XYZ file of C-alpha atoms in Angstrom:
463
model
C 0.000 0.000 0.000
C 2.886 2.355 0.780
C 4.253 1.957 -2.748
C 0.801 2.638 -4.220
C 0.415 5.777 -2.058
C 3.760 7.039 -3.274
C 2.924 6.280 -6.905
C -0.226 8.419 -6.804
C 1.585 11.232 -4.975
C 4.472 11.168 -7.395
C 2.280 11.177 -10.499
C 0.488 14.251 -9.208
C 3.818 15.899 -8.425
C 5.126 15.067 -11.891
C 2.129 16.743 -13.495
C 2.590 19.822 -11.332
C 6.291 20.007 -12.114
C 5.547 19.753 -15.808
C 3.051 22.595 -15.619
C 5.241 24.857 -13.525
C 8.696 24.053 -14.863
C 8.770 27.011 -17.221
C 7.432 29.473 -14.690
C 9.745 31.795 -12.808
C 10.556 31.019 -9.226
C 8.802 34.142 -7.991
C 8.134 32.489 -4.647
C 11.769 32.769 -3.477
C 12.571 36.013 -1.671
C 15.114 37.241 0.859
C 15.182 39.622 3.803
C 17.631 42.513 3.516
C 18.380 43.674 7.048
C 20.716 46.607 7.639
C 21.710 46.461 11.299
C 25.357 46.315 10.259
C 28.334 48.539 9.493
C 30.002 46.426 6.801
C 27.325 45.937 4.154
C 28.149 46.037 0.426
C 26.873 48.994 -1.555
C 23.258 48.884 -2.732
C 24.488 48.780 -6.344
C 26.709 45.766 -5.643
C 23.842 44.083 -3.842
C 21.471 44.652 -6.753
C 23.999 43.077 -9.106
C 24.414 40.122 -6.746
C 20.665 39.560 -6.548
C 20.374 39.582 -10.329
C 22.838 36.689 -10.480
C 20.531 34.575 -8.279
C 17.074 33.034 -8.489
C 15.903 35.424 -5.744
C 13.103 37.493 -7.218
C 11.806 39.379 -4.192
C 13.527 41.419 -1.488
C 11.999 42.473 1.792
C 13.305 45.644 3.441
C 12.465 46.429 7.038
C 12.283 50.115 6.185
C 12.310 52.143 2.978
C 15.967 52.898 2.309
C 16.157 55.263 -0.671
C 19.515 54.046 -1.959
C 18.427 50.399 -1.982
C 15.066 51.094 -3.628
C 16.853 53.088 -6.342
C 19.489 50.392 -6.843
C 16.771 47.805 -7.446
C 15.165 49.913 -10.187
C 14.799 48.164 -13.554
C 15.992 44.832 -12.173
C 12.555 43.234 -12.185
C 13.044 42.238 -8.553
C 9.949 42.699 -6.394
C 10.480 44.980 -3.412
C 8.689 44.859 -0.069
C 9.140 48.008 1.998
C 8.058 48.650 5.553
C 7.027 51.403 7.897
C 8.555 51.349 11.351
C 6.451 50.604 14.410
C 7.164 54.160 15.540
C 5.349 55.501 12.449
C 2.093 53.685 13.192
C 0.483 56.313 15.429
C 1.154 59.107 12.927
C -0.028 56.994 10.002
C -3.234 56.151 11.860
C -4.094 59.644 13.086
C -3.049 61.762 10.115
C -4.073 60.784 6.562
C -1.790 63.493 5.195
C 1.186 61.846 6.936
C 0.256 58.563 5.245
C -0.130 60.293 1.906
C 3.277 61.942 2.265
C 4.869 58.625 3.288
C 3.442 56.883 0.230
C 4.457 59.735 -2.049
C 8.013 59.763 -0.704
C 8.612 56.027 -0.475
C 6.442 54.477 -3.183
C 5.249 56.939 -5.830
C 8.716 58.455 -6.222
C 10.182 55.126 -7.373
C 7.306 53.169 -8.895
C 7.215 51.470 -11.401
C 10.982 51.503 -12.106
C 11.421 49.968 -8.683
C 8.937 47.119 -8.543
C 7.390 47.798 -5.125
C 4.826 45.065 -4.466
C 3.955 45.311 -0.776
C 4.067 47.749 2.127
C 4.253 46.148 5.563
C 2.982 48.420 8.292
C 5.030 47.562 11.367
C 6.611 44.271 12.353
C 5.160 41.816 14.908
C 3.118 44.660 16.398
C 0.521 42.494 18.142
C 3.196 40.696 20.171
C 4.845 44.001 21.154
C 2.450 44.359 24.067
C 1.896 48.045 23.225
C -1.903 48.332 23.336
C -1.862 51.762 21.730
C 0.090 50.500 18.719
C -2.074 47.404 18.468
C -5.320 49.376 18.349
C -3.902 51.839 15.812
C -2.402 49.228 13.487
C -5.518 48.711 11.361
C -6.260 52.466 10.967
C -2.622 52.961 9.922
C -2.893 50.213 7.308
C -6.162 51.661 6.031
C -4.670 55.145 5.634
C -1.681 53.739 3.732
C -4.096 51.842 1.495
C -6.161 54.989 0.926
C -3.013 56.892 -0.012
C -2.039 54.200 -2.507
C -5.558 54.250 -3.938
C -5.316 58.023 -4.361
C -2.087 57.499 -6.305
C -3.793 54.831 -8.479
C -1.485 52.161 -7.036
C -3.927 50.400 -4.729
C -4.391 47.432 -7.047
C -0.681 46.739 -7.603
C 0.947 47.641 -4.283
C -0.627 45.718 -1.420
C -0.659 46.623 2.281
C -0.262 44.219 5.184
C 1.644 43.682 8.431
C 3.946 40.915 9.660
C 3.059 38.560 12.504
C 4.956 36.376 14.935
C 4.124 32.675 15.228
C 3.485 33.448 18.910
C 0.007 34.550 17.770
C -0.902 30.872 17.675
C -2.245 29.470 20.909
C -2.106 25.968 19.467
C -0.148 24.601 16.521
C 0.100 20.840 17.068
C -1.256 18.948 15.320
C -1.480 21.393 12.383
C -5.217 20.790 11.907
C -5.857 22.180 15.400
C -4.009 25.434 14.697
C -5.739 28.372 16.385
C -4.911 31.946 17.295
C -4.783 33.213 20.854
C -8.387 34.297 21.511
C -7.182 37.379 23.387
C -6.135 38.778 19.982
C -9.344 37.652 18.287
C -10.999 41.031 17.723
C -7.805 42.666 16.462
C -7.094 39.779 14.092
C -10.649 39.757 12.752
C -10.266 43.375 11.755
C -6.866 42.820 10.152
C -8.023 39.712 8.316
C -11.131 41.469 7.063
C -8.756 44.094 5.650
C -6.613 41.364 4.035
C -9.741 39.861 2.492
C -11.142 43.142 1.205
C -7.854 44.296 -0.321
C -6.429 40.955 -1.481
C -3.326 41.348 0.647
C -1.505 38.427 2.302
C -1.257 37.313 5.913
C 2.487 37.494 6.575
C 3.966 35.198 9.206
C 7.444 34.349 10.549
C 7.794 30.554 11.033
C 11.188 29.339 12.268
C 11.665 25.569 12.611
C 15.038 26.503 14.146
C 13.292 27.769 17.271
C 11.158 24.631 17.405
C 14.306 22.520 17.423
C 15.967 24.740 20.000
C 13.097 24.032 22.388
C 13.113 20.294 21.605
C 16.722 19.348 20.703
C 16.224 15.669 19.912
C 17.825 14.087 16.803
C 14.427 13.170 15.365
C 13.259 16.773 15.808
C 16.339 18.051 13.976
C 15.677 15.741 11.026
C 12.030 16.855 10.973
C 13.097 20.516 10.970
C 15.793 20.097 8.308
C 13.576 18.289 5.751
C 15.689 15.168 6.258
C 14.313 11.611 6.335
C 12.398 10.978 9.541
C 9.479 8.954 10.838
C 7.104 11.908 10.445
C 4.399 13.305 12.711
C 0.850 12.073 12.283
C -2.142 14.399 12.425
C -4.936 12.127 13.612
C -7.643 14.630 12.652
C -6.716 14.787 8.965
C -4.868 11.437 8.723
C -1.931 13.383 7.257
C 1.659 12.361 7.999
C 3.788 15.503 8.151
C 7.387 14.998 7.079
C 8.827 18.432 7.925
C 8.300 21.239 10.423
C 7.927 24.004 7.815
C 4.805 22.388 6.325
C 3.456 21.714 9.819
C 3.920 25.321 10.928
C 2.470 26.842 7.762
C -0.503 24.468 7.823
C -1.123 25.349 11.484
C -1.487 28.967 10.355
C -3.754 27.841 7.506
C -5.940 25.973 9.978
C -6.079 28.969 12.306
C -7.134 31.252 9.436
C -9.757 28.751 8.289
C -11.121 28.412 11.826
C -11.768 32.161 11.856
C -13.544 31.984 8.501
C -10.757 33.454 6.361
C -10.101 30.536 4.013
C -9.306 32.821 1.084
C -6.550 34.871 2.723
C -3.185 33.932 1.236
C -0.208 33.205 3.484
C 3.240 34.706 2.919
C 6.284 33.527 4.861
C 7.900 36.866 5.653
C 10.879 35.326 7.448
C 12.411 31.906 7.918
C 15.985 30.784 8.219
C 18.665 29.016 10.236
C 21.856 30.454 11.788
C 25.159 28.987 10.623
C 27.059 29.954 13.763
C 26.283 30.362 17.465
C 27.755 30.481 20.937
C 29.017 27.310 22.598
C 25.836 27.027 24.670
C 23.461 27.443 21.708
C 21.774 24.341 20.308
C 21.399 24.036 16.546
C 23.499 26.698 14.788
C 26.027 25.255 12.320
C 26.926 25.600 8.665
C 25.759 22.033 8.055
C 22.336 22.638 9.615
C 21.856 26.026 7.960
C 22.780 24.608 4.564
C 20.454 21.656 5.070
C 17.493 23.787 6.156
C 17.744 26.531 3.563
C 18.856 24.237 0.752
C 16.139 21.682 1.386
C 13.538 24.410 1.849
C 14.401 25.857 -1.559
C 14.229 22.391 -3.132
C 10.870 21.845 -1.422
C 9.533 25.151 -2.766
C 10.843 24.446 -6.258
C 9.118 21.057 -6.283
C 5.771 22.897 -6.163
C 4.363 20.057 -4.073
C 3.084 22.606 -1.548
C 1.932 21.752 1.961
C -0.629 19.031 2.744
C -3.377 21.631 3.272
C -2.239 23.807 0.340
C -0.994 21.343 -2.293
C 0.270 22.183 -5.745
C 1.678 25.642 -5.077
C 4.550 27.198 -3.204
C 3.928 29.836 -0.564
C 5.920 33.020 -1.181
C 8.870 32.621 1.190
C 11.457 35.230 2.201
C 14.663 33.672 3.508
C 16.366 35.307 6.444
C 18.749 36.836 5.590
C 20.780 38.261 2.731
C 23.725 39.327 4.914
C 24.855 38.982 8.505
C 23.957 41.950 10.702
C 27.002 42.464 12.901
C 25.498 45.197 15.064
C 22.580 43.146 16.356
C 22.604 42.506 20.108
C 22.162 39.114 21.721
C 23.822 35.743 21.129
C 26.117 35.064 18.167
C 23.324 33.298 16.291
C 21.413 36.596 15.984
C 24.264 37.933 13.850
C 24.817 34.779 11.802
C 21.930 34.212 9.395
C 23.557 35.688 6.277
C 23.424 33.687 3.046
C 26.142 35.927 1.606
C 29.233 37.507 3.119
C 30.032 41.200 2.964
C 32.511 40.435 0.129
C 29.523 39.076 -1.884
C 30.670 35.441 -1.737
C 28.308 32.734 -0.491
C 28.433 31.746 3.154
C 27.433 28.262 1.985
C 26.041 27.127 -1.358
C 22.326 26.294 -1.492
C 21.848 26.523 -5.253
C 20.640 30.125 -5.486
C 22.956 31.044 -8.335
C 21.182 31.120 -11.676
C 23.960 28.959 -13.075
C 23.242 26.191 -10.537
C 19.441 26.077 -10.642
C 18.916 23.486 -13.345
C 19.657 19.914 -12.276
C 22.124 18.250 -14.643
C 23.302 14.703 -15.104
C 26.224 14.392 -12.724
C 29.677 14.014 -14.213
C 32.983 13.096 -12.702
C 35.066 16.088 -11.543
C 37.271 17.579 -14.244
C 39.997 18.208 -11.701
C 41.580 14.956 -10.472
C 40.456 14.063 -6.976
C 43.291 13.423 -4.571
C 43.380 9.930 -3.087
C 42.797 11.312 0.404
C 39.451 12.870 -0.555
C 38.263 10.302 -3.092
C 35.541 8.076 -1.576
C 37.397 4.887 -2.597
C 35.222 4.459 -5.700
C 32.131 4.099 -3.504
C 30.003 5.569 -6.242
C 26.464 4.406 -5.472
C 24.215 5.218 -2.523
C 22.232 2.221 -1.285
C 20.227 1.366 1.841
C 22.035 -0.289 4.714
C 20.712 -3.708 5.724
C 17.814 -3.523 8.142
C 15.906 -0.201 7.681
C 12.202 -0.473 8.496
C 9.497 0.032 5.870
C 8.671 3.363 7.516
C 12.282 4.519 7.144
C 12.435 3.373 3.524
C 9.127 5.091 2.753
C 10.379 8.316 4.373
C 13.569 8.175 2.300
C 11.599 7.475 -0.870
C 9.160 10.329 -0.270
C 11.971 12.693 0.652
C 14.210 11.905 -2.323
C 11.456 12.071 -4.946
C 10.043 15.181 -3.297
C 13.229 17.072 -4.186
C 12.372 17.208 -7.895
C 14.510 14.299 -9.144
C 13.192 12.082 -11.943
C 11.585 9.088 -10.240
C 9.607 8.018 -13.310
C 11.765 4.870 -13.837
C 10.234 3.388 -10.647
C 6.678 4.121 -11.744
C 4.527 1.469 -13.498
C 6.028 0.787 -16.903
C 9.361 2.308 -15.916
C 12.641 0.479 -16.438
C 13.150 0.067 -12.681
C 9.562 -0.568 -11.567
C 10.228 -4.293 -11.194
C 10.746 -5.676 -8.669
C 7.793 -3.716 -7.311
C 9.081 -3.516 -3.738
C 9.529 -0.633 -1.376
C 13.177 -1.566 -0.835
C 14.008 -1.549 -4.559
C 12.201 1.713 -5.253
C 13.763 3.418 -2.247
C 17.239 2.258 -3.283
C 16.827 3.768 -6.754
C 15.512 7.081 -5.398
C 18.174 7.370 -2.685
C 20.960 6.815 -5.200
C 19.497 9.276 -7.710
C 19.215 11.928 -5.001
C 22.842 11.315 -3.979
C 24.060 11.604 -7.568
C 22.154 14.829 -8.333
C 22.658 16.586 -4.992
C 26.422 16.778 -5.327
C 27.704 13.289 -4.517
C 28.815 14.381 -1.068
C 28.874 11.828 1.762
C 26.135 13.735 3.587
C 23.873 13.347 0.554
C 23.904 9.603 1.286
C 22.948 9.665 4.933
C 19.145 9.370 5.094
C 19.142 9.411 8.896
C 22.015 6.908 8.911
C 20.056 4.280 6.954
C 22.150 4.490 3.752
C 25.749 3.832 2.765
C 28.098 4.287 -0.174
C 28.952 1.194 -2.181
C 31.377 0.357 -4.965
C 29.039 -2.387 -6.232
C 26.908 -1.258 -9.159
C 23.265 -2.111 -8.262
C 22.073 -1.790 -11.876
C 20.260 -4.817 -13.289
C 18.720 -5.858 -16.610
C 17.419 -2.645 -18.198
C 17.491 -0.686 -14.933
C 20.511 1.595 -14.761
C 21.509 3.314 -11.528
C 23.263 6.616 -12.387
C 26.792 7.022 -11.094
C 29.705 4.703 -10.731
C 33.092 4.833 -12.332
C 32.265 2.794 -15.378
């Protein structure tokens, strides 16, 4: 039954990939924070962004130099008002009109401003005055955009903390804290009326930090794991990102706002931390962000929102060396101040398209060569659940698993073990042929024995 379930899922995914393959990856964005004293120039940053698949940038303010630098790049720009501007925006329509004129009208359409976020995590600030004035401020900004004939193209919203949720597990029981009910109803009615998104900041990193078990880490990093079962929907969740986003979806639905779109305004993983911090490392950050991007590109969606990728802004473009707090707070940057990558997660336009792996052109030294162990195969003894998780994970990354579908060259023998072995090896070969690409929660190993048989060819090897 497990193999049949996968077959149906994969066929649907294949259709979706075929439909969306030619479309731009407009769902991948990045946060551009500026709490730093060593940032590259806006012009250099604009050039860097154009070399990547990042098509949207979120600013926490409305920096003139950055907005200008992004002109004529085609990159969508999200700008924000500060929390300190909310009272003036709410009480004085002329202040809102001037803000829109100065920060939007002056640069649009050369700079592709797509969204104005009024404040950041205002509801969780505890400032009752700001909370009550948030909706009037958003309405005045919207009115100002309407007056400038930009209300249909530049949306208005605000960004929320996941702390708004009173309950998030299982995802189907997601609900907002009722003490914020009236405020949220007003904001969500605004989102509905104006077609603007509900922006949220899910961080699986924080979920792992509060529950630092190996199985939780695998669940957070999109790595093979036993999954978490939602008894209400009979859905097995295989990663924390989907679970968190679907918890928000459930909370919105429970309030009657099924049509409000979700945007992930921030998510990321620190690559460095203090000695007493659990979770930060280059390996974990690369796994989270790299696997998240692969998950988004697969267009598989979340269980409650299948077949589409939620707009997701990675945190962050650069480190922010002036931020207070632990080292991790200053260590989320995908790029260094010299414009090189902190770690490679396939954002470069030149590395987006999967290619048939080839042997390195530069000879590999004997010390680093994996002793001709060129195929990734399951270790003896993994359970069916582990094999199914590995199969779902590997084929969910956008690799071509059609050979193990009915009629495919590797469909027979029609066993979970055989299909999982093919998928695990193909993932290893296409993901870079690094030892960590053949881990699968320590259920796989590298082998020098070619597992190909009859007409079924396993890519790789030294033949």
